[in-house]
Short mmCIF file of C-alpha atoms in Angstrom, two decimals:
data_model
loop_
_atom_site.label_atom_id
_atom_site.label_comp_id
_atom_site.label_asym_id
_atom_site.label_seq_id
_atom_site.Cartn_x
_atom_site.Cartn_y
_atom_site.Cartn_z
CA MET O 1 153.99 159.60 69.81
CA SER O 2 157.35 161.25 70.04
CA ARG O 3 159.36 161.73 66.88
CA ILE O 4 162.54 161.07 68.83
CA LEU O 5 161.37 157.67 70.11
CA ILE O 6 160.12 156.66 66.66
CA TYR O 7 163.39 157.74 65.08
CA ALA O 8 165.46 155.83 67.68
CA ILE O 9 163.43 152.65 67.16
CA LYS O 10 163.81 152.98 63.37
CA LEU O 11 167.57 153.47 63.64
CA ILE O 12 167.99 150.55 65.94
CA SER O 13 165.85 148.30 63.71
CA ARG O 14 168.00 149.26 60.72
CA GLY O 15 171.18 148.37 62.54
CA HIS O 16 172.34 151.90 63.28
CA ALA O 17 173.56 151.82 66.86
CA MET O 18 175.39 154.33 68.98
CA PRO O 19 179.21 153.98 68.84
CA LEU O 20 180.61 151.80 71.56
CA PRO O 21 182.26 153.65 74.44
CA CYS O 22 186.01 153.30 74.79
CA ASN O 23 186.10 153.40 78.59
CA LYS O 24 184.01 153.34 81.72
CA ALA O 25 183.66 157.14 81.84
CA GLU O 26 182.26 157.21 78.26
CA LEU O 27 179.91 154.35 79.06
CA LEU O 28 178.54 156.17 82.13
CA LEU O 29 178.23 159.40 80.14
CA ASN O 30 176.27 157.54 77.45
CA PHE O 31 173.97 156.01 80.06
CA ASP O 32 173.32 159.35 81.70
CA SER O 33 172.70 161.08 78.39
CA ALA O 34 170.37 158.41 77.09
CA TYR O 35 168.45 158.23 80.40
CA SER O 36 168.05 162.02 80.51
CA LYS O 37 166.78 162.10 76.90
CA LEU O 38 164.33 159.27 77.55
CA ILE O 39 162.96 160.81 80.77
CA ASN O 40 162.55 164.19 79.09
CA GLU O 41 160.80 162.65 76.11
CA LEU O 42 158.49 160.48 78.26
CA ALA O 43 157.46 163.52 80.27
CA THR O 44 155.92 164.97 77.12
CA ILE O 45 153.53 162.03 76.54
CA PRO O 46 150.05 162.46 78.04
CA GLU O 47 149.16 159.64 80.41
CA GLN O 48 146.11 158.67 78.30
CA ASP O 49 148.47 157.99 75.32
CA THR O 50 150.97 155.70 77.10
CA ARG O 51 149.19 152.47 76.10
CA ARG O 52 148.47 153.41 72.50
CA PRO O 53 150.45 151.27 70.03
CA GLU O 54 151.99 154.21 68.19
CA ILE O 55 155.66 153.20 67.80
CA GLU O 56 155.71 151.82 64.26
CA SER O 57 151.99 151.07 64.91
CA LYS O 58 152.96 148.07 67.01
CA ILE O 59 154.01 148.96 70.53
CA SER O 60 153.09 151.50 73.11
CA THR O 61 155.27 153.70 75.31
CA CYS O 62 154.42 151.37 78.17
CA ASP O 63 155.63 148.37 76.13
CA LEU O 64 158.84 150.15 75.26
CA LEU O 65 159.56 150.86 78.94
CA ALA O 66 158.78 147.23 79.91
CA TYR O 67 161.10 146.03 77.20
CA GLN O 68 163.92 148.34 78.42
CA ILE O 69 163.42 147.26 82.00
CA GLY O 70 163.52 143.59 80.97
CA TRP O 71 166.78 144.01 79.08
CA GLY O 72 168.26 145.94 81.96
CA ARG O 73 167.45 143.12 84.38
CA LEU O 74 168.95 140.56 82.02
CA LEU O 75 172.16 142.54 81.69
CA LEU O 76 172.46 142.92 85.42
CA GLN O 77 171.86 139.18 85.90
CA TRP O 78 174.45 138.28 83.28
CA ASP O 79 176.98 140.62 84.98
CA LYS O 80 176.15 139.09 88.39
CA ASP O 81 176.67 135.58 87.01
CA GLU O 82 179.99 136.43 85.35
CA LEU O 83 181.56 138.25 88.35
CA PRO O 84 182.32 135.01 90.24
CA GLY O 85 183.51 133.39 87.02
CA LYS O 86 180.31 131.54 86.02
CA THR O 87 179.13 131.58 82.47
CA ALA O 88 176.06 133.74 81.90
CA GLN O 89 173.00 131.83 80.69
CA MET O 90 172.08 133.15 77.29
CA PRO O 91 169.30 133.08 76.48
CA THR O 92 168.14 133.13 80.01
CA LEU O 93 166.55 130.02 81.56
CA GLY O 94 162.90 129.79 80.63
CA PHE O 95 163.24 131.87 77.44
CA LYS O 96 160.99 130.64 74.65
#
């Protein structure tokens, strides 16, 4: 498994997050940079290794991507709910 992905997971789990962007341009730059790094890193993982639980011996690359997609969908839904002035449902309906 990639050293970069393992390092990122460890930093996040220890509470070390990236600094918050100050404006929309910085936010978009952070998104583009993180996406590019993730895609480049994922491209180095052989297909036969994508389901091995090698990130902290618990989750696979496939699990990590599913988790990221799920969070992305939640964020988009919360944004969609808040645009017309509604309160976003947190946690989302059906969360257990």
